[in-house]
Tab-separated table of C-alpha atoms and ligand atoms in Angstrom:
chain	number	residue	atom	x	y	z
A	1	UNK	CA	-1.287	12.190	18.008
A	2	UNK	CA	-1.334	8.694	19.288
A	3	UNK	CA	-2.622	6.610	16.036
A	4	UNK	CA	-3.631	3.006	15.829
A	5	UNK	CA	-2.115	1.310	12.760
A	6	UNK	CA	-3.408	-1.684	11.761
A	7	UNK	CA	-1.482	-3.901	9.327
A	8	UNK	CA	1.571	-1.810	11.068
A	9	UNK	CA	3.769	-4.800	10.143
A	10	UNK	CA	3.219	-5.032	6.561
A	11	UNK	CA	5.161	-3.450	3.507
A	12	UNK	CA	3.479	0.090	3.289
A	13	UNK	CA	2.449	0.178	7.406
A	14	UNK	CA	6.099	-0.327	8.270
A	15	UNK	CA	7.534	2.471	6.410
A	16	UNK	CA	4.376	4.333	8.011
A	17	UNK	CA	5.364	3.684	11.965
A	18	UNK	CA	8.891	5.447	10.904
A	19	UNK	CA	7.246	8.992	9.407
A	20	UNK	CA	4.776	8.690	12.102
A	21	UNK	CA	7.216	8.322	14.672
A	22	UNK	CA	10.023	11.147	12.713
A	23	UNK	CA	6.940	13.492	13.104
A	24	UNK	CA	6.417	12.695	17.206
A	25	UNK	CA	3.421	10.587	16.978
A	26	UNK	CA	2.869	7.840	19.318
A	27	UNK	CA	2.305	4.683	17.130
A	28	UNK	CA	0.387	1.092	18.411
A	29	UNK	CA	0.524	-1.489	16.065
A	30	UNK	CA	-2.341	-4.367	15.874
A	31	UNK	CA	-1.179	-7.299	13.226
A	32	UNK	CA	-2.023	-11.168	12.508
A	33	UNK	CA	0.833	-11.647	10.850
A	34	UNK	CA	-0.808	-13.383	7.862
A	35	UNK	CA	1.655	-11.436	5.953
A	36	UNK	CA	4.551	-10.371	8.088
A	37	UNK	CA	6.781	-10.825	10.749
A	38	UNK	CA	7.474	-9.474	14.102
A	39	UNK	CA	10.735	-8.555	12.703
A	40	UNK	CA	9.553	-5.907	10.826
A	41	UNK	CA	8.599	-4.078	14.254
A	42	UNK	CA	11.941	-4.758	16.172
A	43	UNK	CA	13.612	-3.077	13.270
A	44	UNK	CA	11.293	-0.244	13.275
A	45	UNK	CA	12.239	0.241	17.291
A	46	UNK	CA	16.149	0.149	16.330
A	47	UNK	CA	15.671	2.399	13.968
A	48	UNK	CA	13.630	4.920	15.336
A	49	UNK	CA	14.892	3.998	19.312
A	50	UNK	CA	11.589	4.725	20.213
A	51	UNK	CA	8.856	2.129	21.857
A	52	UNK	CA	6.061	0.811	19.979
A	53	UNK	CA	3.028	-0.850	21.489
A	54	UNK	CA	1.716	-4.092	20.051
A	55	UNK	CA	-1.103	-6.444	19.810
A	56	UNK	CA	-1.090	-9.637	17.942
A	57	UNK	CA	-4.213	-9.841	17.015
A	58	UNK	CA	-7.079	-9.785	14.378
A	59	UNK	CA	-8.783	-6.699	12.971
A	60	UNK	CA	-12.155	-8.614	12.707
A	61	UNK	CA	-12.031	-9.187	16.594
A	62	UNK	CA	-14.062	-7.071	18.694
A	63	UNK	CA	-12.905	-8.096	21.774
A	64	UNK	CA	-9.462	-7.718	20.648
A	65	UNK	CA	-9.845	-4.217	19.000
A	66	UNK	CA	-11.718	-3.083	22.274
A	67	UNK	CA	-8.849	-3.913	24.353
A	68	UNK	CA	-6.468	-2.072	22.129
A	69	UNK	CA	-8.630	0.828	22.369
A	70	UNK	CA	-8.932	1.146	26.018
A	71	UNK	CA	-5.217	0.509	26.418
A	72	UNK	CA	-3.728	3.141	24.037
A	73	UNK	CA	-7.510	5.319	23.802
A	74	UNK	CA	-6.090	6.510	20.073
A	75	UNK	CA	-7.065	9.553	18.228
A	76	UNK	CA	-6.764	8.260	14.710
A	77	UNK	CA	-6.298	4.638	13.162
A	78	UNK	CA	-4.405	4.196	9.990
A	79	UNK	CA	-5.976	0.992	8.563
A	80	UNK	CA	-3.792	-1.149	6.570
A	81	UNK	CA	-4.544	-4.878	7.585
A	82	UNK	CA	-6.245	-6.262	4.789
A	83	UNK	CA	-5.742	-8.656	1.750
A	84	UNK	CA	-4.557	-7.587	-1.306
A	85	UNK	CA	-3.392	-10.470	-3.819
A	86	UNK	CA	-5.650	-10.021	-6.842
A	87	UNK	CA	-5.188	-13.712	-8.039
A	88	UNK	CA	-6.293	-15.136	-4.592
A	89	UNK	CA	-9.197	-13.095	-4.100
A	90	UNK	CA	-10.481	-14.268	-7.185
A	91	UNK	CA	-10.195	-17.900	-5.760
A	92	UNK	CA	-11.143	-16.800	-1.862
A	93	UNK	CA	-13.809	-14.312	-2.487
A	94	UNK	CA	-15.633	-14.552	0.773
A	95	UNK	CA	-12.226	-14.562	2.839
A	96	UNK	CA	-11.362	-11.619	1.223
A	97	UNK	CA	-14.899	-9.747	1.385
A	98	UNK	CA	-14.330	-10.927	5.301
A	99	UNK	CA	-11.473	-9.468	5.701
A	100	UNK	CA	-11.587	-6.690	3.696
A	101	UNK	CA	-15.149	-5.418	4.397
A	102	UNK	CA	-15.502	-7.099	7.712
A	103	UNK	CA	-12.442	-6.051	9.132
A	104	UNK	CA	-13.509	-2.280	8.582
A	105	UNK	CA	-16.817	-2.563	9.795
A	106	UNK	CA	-15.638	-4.396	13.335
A	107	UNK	CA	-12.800	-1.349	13.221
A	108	UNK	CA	-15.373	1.398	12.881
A	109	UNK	CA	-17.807	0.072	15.737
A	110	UNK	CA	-14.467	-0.194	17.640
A	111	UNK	CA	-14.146	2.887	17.512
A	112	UNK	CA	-17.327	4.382	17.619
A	113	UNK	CA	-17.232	2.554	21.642
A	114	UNK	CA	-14.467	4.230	22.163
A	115	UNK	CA	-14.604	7.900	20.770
A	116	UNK	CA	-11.945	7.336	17.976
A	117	UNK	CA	-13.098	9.838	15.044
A	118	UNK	CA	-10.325	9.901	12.717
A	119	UNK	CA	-9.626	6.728	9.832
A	120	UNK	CA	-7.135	7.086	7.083
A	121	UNK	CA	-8.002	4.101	4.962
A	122	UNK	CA	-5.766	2.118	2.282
A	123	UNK	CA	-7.615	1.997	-0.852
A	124	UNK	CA	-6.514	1.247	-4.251
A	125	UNK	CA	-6.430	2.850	-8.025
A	126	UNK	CA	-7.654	-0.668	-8.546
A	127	UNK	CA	-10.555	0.355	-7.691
A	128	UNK	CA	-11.406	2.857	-10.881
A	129	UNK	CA	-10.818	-0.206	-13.218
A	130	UNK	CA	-10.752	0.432	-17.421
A	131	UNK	CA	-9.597	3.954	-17.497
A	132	UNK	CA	-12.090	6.099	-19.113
A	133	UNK	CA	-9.649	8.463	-19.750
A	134	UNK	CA	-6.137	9.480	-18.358
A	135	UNK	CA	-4.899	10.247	-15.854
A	136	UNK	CA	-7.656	9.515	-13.701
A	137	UNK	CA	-8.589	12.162	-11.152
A	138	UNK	CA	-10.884	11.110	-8.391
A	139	UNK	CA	-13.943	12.012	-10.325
A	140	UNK	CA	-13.335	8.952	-12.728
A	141	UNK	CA	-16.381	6.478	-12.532
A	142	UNK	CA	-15.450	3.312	-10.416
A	143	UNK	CA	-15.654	-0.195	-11.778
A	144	UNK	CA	-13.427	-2.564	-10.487
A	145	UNK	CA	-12.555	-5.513	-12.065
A	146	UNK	CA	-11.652	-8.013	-9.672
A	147	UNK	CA	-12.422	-9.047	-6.526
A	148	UNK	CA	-9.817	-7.572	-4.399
A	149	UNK	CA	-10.672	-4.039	-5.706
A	150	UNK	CA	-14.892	-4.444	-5.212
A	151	UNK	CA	-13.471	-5.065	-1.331
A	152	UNK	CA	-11.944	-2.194	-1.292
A	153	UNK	CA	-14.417	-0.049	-3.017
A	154	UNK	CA	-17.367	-1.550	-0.651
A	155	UNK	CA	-15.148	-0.432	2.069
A	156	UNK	CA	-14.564	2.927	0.745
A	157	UNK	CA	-18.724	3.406	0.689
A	158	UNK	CA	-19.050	1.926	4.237
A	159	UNK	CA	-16.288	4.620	5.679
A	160	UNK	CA	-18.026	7.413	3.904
A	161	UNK	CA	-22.205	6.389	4.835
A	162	UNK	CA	-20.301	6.233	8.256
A	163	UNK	CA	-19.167	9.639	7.684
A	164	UNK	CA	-22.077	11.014	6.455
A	165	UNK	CA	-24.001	10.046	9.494
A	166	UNK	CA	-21.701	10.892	12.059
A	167	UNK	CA	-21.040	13.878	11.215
A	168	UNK	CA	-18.235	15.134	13.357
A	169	UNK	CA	-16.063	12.206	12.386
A	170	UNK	CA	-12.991	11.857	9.404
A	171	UNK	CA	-12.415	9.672	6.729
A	172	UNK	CA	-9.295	9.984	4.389
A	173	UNK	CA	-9.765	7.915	1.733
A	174	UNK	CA	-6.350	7.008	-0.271
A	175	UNK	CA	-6.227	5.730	-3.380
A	176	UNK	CA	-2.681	4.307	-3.900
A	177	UNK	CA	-0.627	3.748	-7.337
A	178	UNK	CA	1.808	0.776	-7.331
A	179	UNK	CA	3.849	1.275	-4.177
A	180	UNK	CA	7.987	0.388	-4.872
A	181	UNK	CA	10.526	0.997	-3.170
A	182	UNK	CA	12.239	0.763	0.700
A	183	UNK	CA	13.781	2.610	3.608
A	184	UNK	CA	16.665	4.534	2.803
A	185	UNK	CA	18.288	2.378	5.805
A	186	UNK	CA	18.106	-0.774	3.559
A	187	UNK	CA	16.622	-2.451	6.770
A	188	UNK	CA	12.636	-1.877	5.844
A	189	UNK	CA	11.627	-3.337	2.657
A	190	UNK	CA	9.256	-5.453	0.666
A	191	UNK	CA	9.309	-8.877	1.337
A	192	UNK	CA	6.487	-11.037	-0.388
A	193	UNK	CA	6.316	-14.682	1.217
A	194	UNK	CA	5.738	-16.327	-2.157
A	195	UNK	CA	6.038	-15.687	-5.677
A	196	UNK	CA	5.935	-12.105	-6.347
A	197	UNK	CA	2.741	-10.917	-7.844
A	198	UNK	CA	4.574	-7.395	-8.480
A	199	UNK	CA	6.473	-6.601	-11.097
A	200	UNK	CA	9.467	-4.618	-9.017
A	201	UNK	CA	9.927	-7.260	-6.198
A	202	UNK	CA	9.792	-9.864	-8.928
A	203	UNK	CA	12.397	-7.795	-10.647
A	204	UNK	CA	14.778	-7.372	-7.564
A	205	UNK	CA	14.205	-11.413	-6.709
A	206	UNK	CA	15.626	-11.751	-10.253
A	207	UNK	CA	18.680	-9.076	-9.787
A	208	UNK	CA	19.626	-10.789	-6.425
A	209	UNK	CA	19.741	-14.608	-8.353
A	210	UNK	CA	16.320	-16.239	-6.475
A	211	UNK	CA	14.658	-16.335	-9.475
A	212	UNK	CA	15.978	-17.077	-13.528
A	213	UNK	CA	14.049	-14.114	-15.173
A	214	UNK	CA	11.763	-11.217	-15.447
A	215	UNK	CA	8.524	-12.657	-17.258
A	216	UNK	CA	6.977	-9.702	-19.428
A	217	UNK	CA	3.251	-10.003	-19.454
A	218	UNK	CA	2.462	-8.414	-22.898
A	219	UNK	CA	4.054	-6.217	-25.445
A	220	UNK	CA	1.362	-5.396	-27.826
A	221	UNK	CA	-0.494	-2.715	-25.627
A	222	UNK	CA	-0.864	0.253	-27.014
A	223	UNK	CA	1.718	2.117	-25.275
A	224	UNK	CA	4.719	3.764	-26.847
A	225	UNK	CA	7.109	0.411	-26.291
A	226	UNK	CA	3.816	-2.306	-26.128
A	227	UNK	CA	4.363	-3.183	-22.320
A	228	UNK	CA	2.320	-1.518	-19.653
A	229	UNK	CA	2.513	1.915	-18.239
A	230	UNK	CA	2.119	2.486	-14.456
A	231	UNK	CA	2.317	5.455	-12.182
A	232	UNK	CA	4.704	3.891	-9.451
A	233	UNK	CA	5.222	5.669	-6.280
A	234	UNK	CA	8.193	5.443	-3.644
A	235	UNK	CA	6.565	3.689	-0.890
A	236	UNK	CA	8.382	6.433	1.433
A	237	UNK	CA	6.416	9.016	-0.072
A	238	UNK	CA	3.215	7.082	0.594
A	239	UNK	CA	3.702	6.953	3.590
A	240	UNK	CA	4.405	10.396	4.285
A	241	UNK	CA	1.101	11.146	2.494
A	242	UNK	CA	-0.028	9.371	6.001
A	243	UNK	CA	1.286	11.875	7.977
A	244	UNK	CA	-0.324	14.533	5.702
A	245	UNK	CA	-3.476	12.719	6.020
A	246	UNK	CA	-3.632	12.876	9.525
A	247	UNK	CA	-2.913	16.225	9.908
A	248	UNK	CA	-5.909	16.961	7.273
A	249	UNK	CA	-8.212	14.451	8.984
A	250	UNK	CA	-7.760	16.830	12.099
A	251	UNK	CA	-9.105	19.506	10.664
A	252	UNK	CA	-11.883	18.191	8.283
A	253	UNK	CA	-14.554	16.574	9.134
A	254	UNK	CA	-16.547	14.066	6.509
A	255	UNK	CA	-15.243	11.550	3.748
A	256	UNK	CA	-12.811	12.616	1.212
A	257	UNK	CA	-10.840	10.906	-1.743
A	258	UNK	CA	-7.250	11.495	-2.986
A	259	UNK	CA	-5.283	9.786	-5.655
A	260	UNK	CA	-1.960	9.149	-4.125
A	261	UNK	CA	0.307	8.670	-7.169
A	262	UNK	CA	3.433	10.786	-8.805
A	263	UNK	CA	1.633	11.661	-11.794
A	264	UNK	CA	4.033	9.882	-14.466
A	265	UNK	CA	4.207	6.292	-15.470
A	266	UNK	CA	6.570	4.284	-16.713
A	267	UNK	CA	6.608	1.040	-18.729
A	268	UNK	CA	7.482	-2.443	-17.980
A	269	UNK	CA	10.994	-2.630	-20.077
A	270	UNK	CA	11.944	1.215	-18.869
A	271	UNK	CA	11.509	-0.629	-15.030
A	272	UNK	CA	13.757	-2.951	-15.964
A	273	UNK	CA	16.157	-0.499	-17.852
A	274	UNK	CA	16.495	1.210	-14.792
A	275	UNK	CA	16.482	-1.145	-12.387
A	276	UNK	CA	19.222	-2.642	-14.142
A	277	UNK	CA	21.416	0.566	-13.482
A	278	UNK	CA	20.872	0.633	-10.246
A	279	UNK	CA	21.827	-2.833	-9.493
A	280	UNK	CA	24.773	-2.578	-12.042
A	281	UNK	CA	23.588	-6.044	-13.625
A	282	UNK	CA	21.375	-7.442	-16.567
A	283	UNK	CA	17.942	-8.372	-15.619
A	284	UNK	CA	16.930	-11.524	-18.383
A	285	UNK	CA	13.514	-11.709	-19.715
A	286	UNK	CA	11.360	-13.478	-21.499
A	287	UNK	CA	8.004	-12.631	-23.400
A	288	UNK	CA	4.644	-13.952	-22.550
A	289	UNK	CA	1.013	-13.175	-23.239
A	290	UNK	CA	-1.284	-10.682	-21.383
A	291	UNK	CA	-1.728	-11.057	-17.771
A	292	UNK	CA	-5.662	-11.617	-17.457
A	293	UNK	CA	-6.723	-8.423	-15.698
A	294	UNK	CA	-4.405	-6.092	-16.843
A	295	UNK	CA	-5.148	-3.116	-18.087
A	296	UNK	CA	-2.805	-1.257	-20.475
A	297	UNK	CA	-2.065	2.238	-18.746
A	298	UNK	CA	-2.773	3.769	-15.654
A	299	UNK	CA	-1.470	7.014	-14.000
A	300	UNK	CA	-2.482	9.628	-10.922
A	301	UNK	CA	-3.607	13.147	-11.214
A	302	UNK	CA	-2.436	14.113	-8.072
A	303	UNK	CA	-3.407	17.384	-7.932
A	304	UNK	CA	-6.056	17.243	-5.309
A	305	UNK	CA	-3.216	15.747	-2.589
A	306	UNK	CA	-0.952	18.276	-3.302
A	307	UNK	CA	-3.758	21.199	-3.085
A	308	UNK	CA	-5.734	19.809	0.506
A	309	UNK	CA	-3.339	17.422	1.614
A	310	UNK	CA	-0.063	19.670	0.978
A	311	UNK	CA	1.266	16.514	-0.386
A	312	UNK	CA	3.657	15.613	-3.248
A	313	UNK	CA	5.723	12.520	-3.802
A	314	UNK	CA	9.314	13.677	-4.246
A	315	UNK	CA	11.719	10.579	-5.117
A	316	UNK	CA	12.425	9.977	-8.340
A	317	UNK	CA	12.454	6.338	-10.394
A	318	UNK	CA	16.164	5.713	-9.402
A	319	UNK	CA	15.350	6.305	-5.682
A	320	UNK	CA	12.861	3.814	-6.221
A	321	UNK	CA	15.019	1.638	-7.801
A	322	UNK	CA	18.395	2.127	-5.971
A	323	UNK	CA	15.894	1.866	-2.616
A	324	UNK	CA	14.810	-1.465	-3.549
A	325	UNK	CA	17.790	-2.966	-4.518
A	326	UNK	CA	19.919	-1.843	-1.655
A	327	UNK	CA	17.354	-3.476	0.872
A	328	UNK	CA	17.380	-6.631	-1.662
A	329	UNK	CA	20.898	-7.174	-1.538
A	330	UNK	CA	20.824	-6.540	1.725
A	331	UNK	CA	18.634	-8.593	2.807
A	332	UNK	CA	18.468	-11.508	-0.254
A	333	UNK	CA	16.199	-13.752	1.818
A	334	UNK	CA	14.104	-10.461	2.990
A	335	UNK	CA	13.310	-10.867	6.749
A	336	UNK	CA	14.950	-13.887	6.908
A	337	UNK	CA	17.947	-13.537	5.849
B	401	NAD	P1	0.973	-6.160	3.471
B	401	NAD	O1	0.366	-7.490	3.234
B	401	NAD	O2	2.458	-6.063	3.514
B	401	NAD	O3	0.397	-5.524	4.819
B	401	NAD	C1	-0.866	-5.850	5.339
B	401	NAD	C2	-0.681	-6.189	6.807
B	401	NAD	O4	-1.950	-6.502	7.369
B	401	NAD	C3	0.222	-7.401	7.031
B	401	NAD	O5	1.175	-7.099	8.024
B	401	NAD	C4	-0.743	-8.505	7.472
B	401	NAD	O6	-0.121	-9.441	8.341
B	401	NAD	C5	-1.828	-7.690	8.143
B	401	NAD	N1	-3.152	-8.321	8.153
B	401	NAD	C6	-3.767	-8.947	7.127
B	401	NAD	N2	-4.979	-9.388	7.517
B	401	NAD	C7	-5.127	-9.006	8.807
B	401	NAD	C8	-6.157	-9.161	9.767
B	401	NAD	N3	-7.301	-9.815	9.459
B	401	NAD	N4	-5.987	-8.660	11.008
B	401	NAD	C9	-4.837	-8.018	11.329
B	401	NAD	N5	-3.812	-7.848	10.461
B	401	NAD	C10	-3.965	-8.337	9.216
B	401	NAD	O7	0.388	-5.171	2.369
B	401	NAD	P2	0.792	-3.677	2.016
B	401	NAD	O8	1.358	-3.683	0.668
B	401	NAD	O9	1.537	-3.063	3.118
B	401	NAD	O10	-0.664	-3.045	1.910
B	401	NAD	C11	-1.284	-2.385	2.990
B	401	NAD	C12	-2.688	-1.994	2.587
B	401	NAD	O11	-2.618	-1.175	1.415
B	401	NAD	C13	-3.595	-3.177	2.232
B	401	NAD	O12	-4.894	-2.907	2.732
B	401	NAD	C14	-3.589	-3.181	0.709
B	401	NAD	O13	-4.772	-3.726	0.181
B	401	NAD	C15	-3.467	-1.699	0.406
B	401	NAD	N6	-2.863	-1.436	-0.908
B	401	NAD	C16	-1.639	-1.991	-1.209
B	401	NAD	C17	-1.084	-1.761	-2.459
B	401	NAD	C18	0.243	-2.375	-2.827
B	401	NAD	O14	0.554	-2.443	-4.004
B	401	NAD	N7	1.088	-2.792	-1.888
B	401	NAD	C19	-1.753	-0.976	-3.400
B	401	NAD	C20	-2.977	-0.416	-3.049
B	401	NAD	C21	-3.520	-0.659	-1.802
B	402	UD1	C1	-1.504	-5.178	-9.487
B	402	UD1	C2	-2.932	-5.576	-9.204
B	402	UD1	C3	-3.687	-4.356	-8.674
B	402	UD1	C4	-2.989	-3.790	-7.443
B	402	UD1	C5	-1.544	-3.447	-7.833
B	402	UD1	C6	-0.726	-2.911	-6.689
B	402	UD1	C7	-3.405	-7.361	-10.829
B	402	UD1	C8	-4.170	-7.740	-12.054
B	402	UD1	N1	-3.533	-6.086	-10.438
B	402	UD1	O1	-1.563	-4.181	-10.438
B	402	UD1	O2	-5.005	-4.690	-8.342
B	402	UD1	O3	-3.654	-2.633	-6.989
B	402	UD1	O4	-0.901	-4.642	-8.306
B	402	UD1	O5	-0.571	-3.915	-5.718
B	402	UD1	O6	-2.729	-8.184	-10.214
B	402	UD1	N2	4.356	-7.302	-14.906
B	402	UD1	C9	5.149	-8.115	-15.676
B	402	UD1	N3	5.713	-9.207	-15.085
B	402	UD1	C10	5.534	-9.523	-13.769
B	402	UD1	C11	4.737	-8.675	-12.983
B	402	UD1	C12	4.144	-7.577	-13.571
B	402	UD1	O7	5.325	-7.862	-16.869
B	402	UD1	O8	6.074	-10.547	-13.309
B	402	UD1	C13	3.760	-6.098	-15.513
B	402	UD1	C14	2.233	-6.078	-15.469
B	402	UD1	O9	1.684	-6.712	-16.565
B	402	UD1	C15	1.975	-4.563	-15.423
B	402	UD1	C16	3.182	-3.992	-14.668
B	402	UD1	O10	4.205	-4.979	-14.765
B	402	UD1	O11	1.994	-4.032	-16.727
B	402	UD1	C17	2.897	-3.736	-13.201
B	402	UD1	O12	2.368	-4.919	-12.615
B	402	UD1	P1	2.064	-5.038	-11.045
B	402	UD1	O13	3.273	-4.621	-10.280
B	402	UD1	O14	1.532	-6.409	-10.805
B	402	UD1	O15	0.967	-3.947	-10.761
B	402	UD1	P2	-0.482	-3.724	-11.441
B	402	UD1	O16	-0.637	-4.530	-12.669
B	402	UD1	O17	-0.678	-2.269	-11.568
């Protein structure tokens, strides 16, 4: 299929283009580069030897998004471009509500001028907010707490009243977990551009020496060690639930959820326990207070991907690990270095 992919430069788009092109898709890529490089995509064409279209260019642009359409004329966009620092969307709310919401509404009357009918959309577990109850499925009410996640959940309702009313189009709606992780080349990886919000790039910027030591944001949750539980997920197995996505978005028409998680969590400390055998090396910390936001626990059921979308995340937590720290020491200054 020849599939747009928006945001194709970032951390979770760039391991994306290489399933996509493993599997014989054609890939275009449209990016701003607010949060990446054009690095990323000349690493992506070594290591796949294959040619990649791309547009530098912004997702809210309708002239912009019109050319790309009647250039590559794709049957399916994979929309990642967006904004997703929680912190900053708190301080920015109408940049990120631009963004965010207007970015998929200029991409959907893109493609409604040109006879695109397929979207696979990145959404966020952020956006189910205080778990009711665990794991959440994808019949858990919605109330997200910040920002960031009412963007994503206002675009979620715009891609499925678009849905309804076309009727003969496809929305795939994914909800990720927390994404870790990198290319088993070491060359693709995560590579924030300031302090890291995340706790596994924060923890691999410690490993590698940039930065003194791990700060733990609470330890009096009520988890089995105090520190909070999340379900992460190897970003290569996101993005091969892409791929799967596609392929169901091909056949289906209409809006559809899926939780796009592993199904287990794992605390703060056991992150760095591992972590720390991977990289062979003791990861300091230090205590602090609750992160405002933060909720104590979350985790997938991911039973709904693995019964329509035929997908299952297969890496384990010292893939994840060993994944991330092999592209960190790699690359200590990320794309820079
Ligand atoms: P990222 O920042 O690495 O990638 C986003 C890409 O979009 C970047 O390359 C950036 O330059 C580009 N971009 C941003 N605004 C744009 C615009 N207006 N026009 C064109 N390009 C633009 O982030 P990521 O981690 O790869 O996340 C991809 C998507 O998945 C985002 O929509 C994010 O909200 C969502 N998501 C991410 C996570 C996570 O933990 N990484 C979790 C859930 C959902
Ligand atoms: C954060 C975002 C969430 C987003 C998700 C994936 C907030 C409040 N939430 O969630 O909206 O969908 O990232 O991008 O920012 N931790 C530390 N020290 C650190 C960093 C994190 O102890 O330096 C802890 C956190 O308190 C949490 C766990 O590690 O218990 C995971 O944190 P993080 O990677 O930021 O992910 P989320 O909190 O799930």
């Amino acid at each position: 299929m020849r599939v747009l992919v928006t945001g194709g430069a970032g951390y979770i788009g760039s391991h994306t283009l290489l399933e996509l092109l493993a599997q014989g898709h054609e890939v275009c890529v449209l990016d701003n580069y607010t949060n990446a490089t054009p690095e990323v995509l000349t690493r992506v064409r070594t290591l796949s030897n294959r040619t990649i279209l791309d547009y530098t260019g912004d997702v809210r642009d309708a002239s912009m998004l019109d050319k790309v359409m009647q250039d590559f004329m794709p049957e399916a966009v994979i929309h990642f471009a967006g904004l997703k620092a929680v912190g900053e969307s708190t301080e920015k709310p109408l940049y990120y509500y631009d963004v965010n919401v207007g970015g998929t509404l200029a991409l959907l009357r893109a493609m409604g001028r040109a006879g695109c009918r397929r979207i696979i959309f990145s959404s966020s577990a952020t956006v189910y907010g205080e778990p009711i109850y665990l794991p959440y499925d994808e019949a858990h009410p919605t109330a997200p707490t910040s920002v960031y996640g009412r963007s994503k959940l206002m675009a979620e309702g715009i891609l499925s009243d678009w849905a309804a009313a076309q009727g003969d189009v496809s929305a795939v709606l994914l909800r990720y977990f927390n994404p870790v992780g990198a290319h088993a080349s070491a060359q693709i990886g995560e590579d924030p551009k300031d302090v890291p919000n995340n706790l596994m790039p924060y923890i691999a910027q410690v490993a590698v020496g940039k930065r003194e030591a791990l700060t733990v944001f609470g330890d009096d949750y009520e988890t089995p060690d105090g520190t909070g539980l999340r379900d992460y997920i190897h970003v290569v197995d996101l993005a091969r639930a892409h791929v799967a996505a596609l392929d169901y978005a091909a056949n289906h028409a209409g809006a559809r959820h899926f939780n796009i998680g592993t199904g287990q969590s794992y605390s703060v400390r056991e992150m760095v326990r591992a972590f720390e055998k991977a990289c062979n090396r003791s990861i300091p910390t230090q205590q602090a207070g609750r992160r405002a936001g933060d909720i104590a626990a979350m985790q997938a059921d991911p039973r709904r991907a693995a019964a329509e979308l035929g997908w299952s995340a297969t890496h384990t937590l010292d893939d994840m690990t060993a994944s991330t720290w092999a592209w960190q020491s790699a690359n200590p200054h990320g794309y820079d270095t």
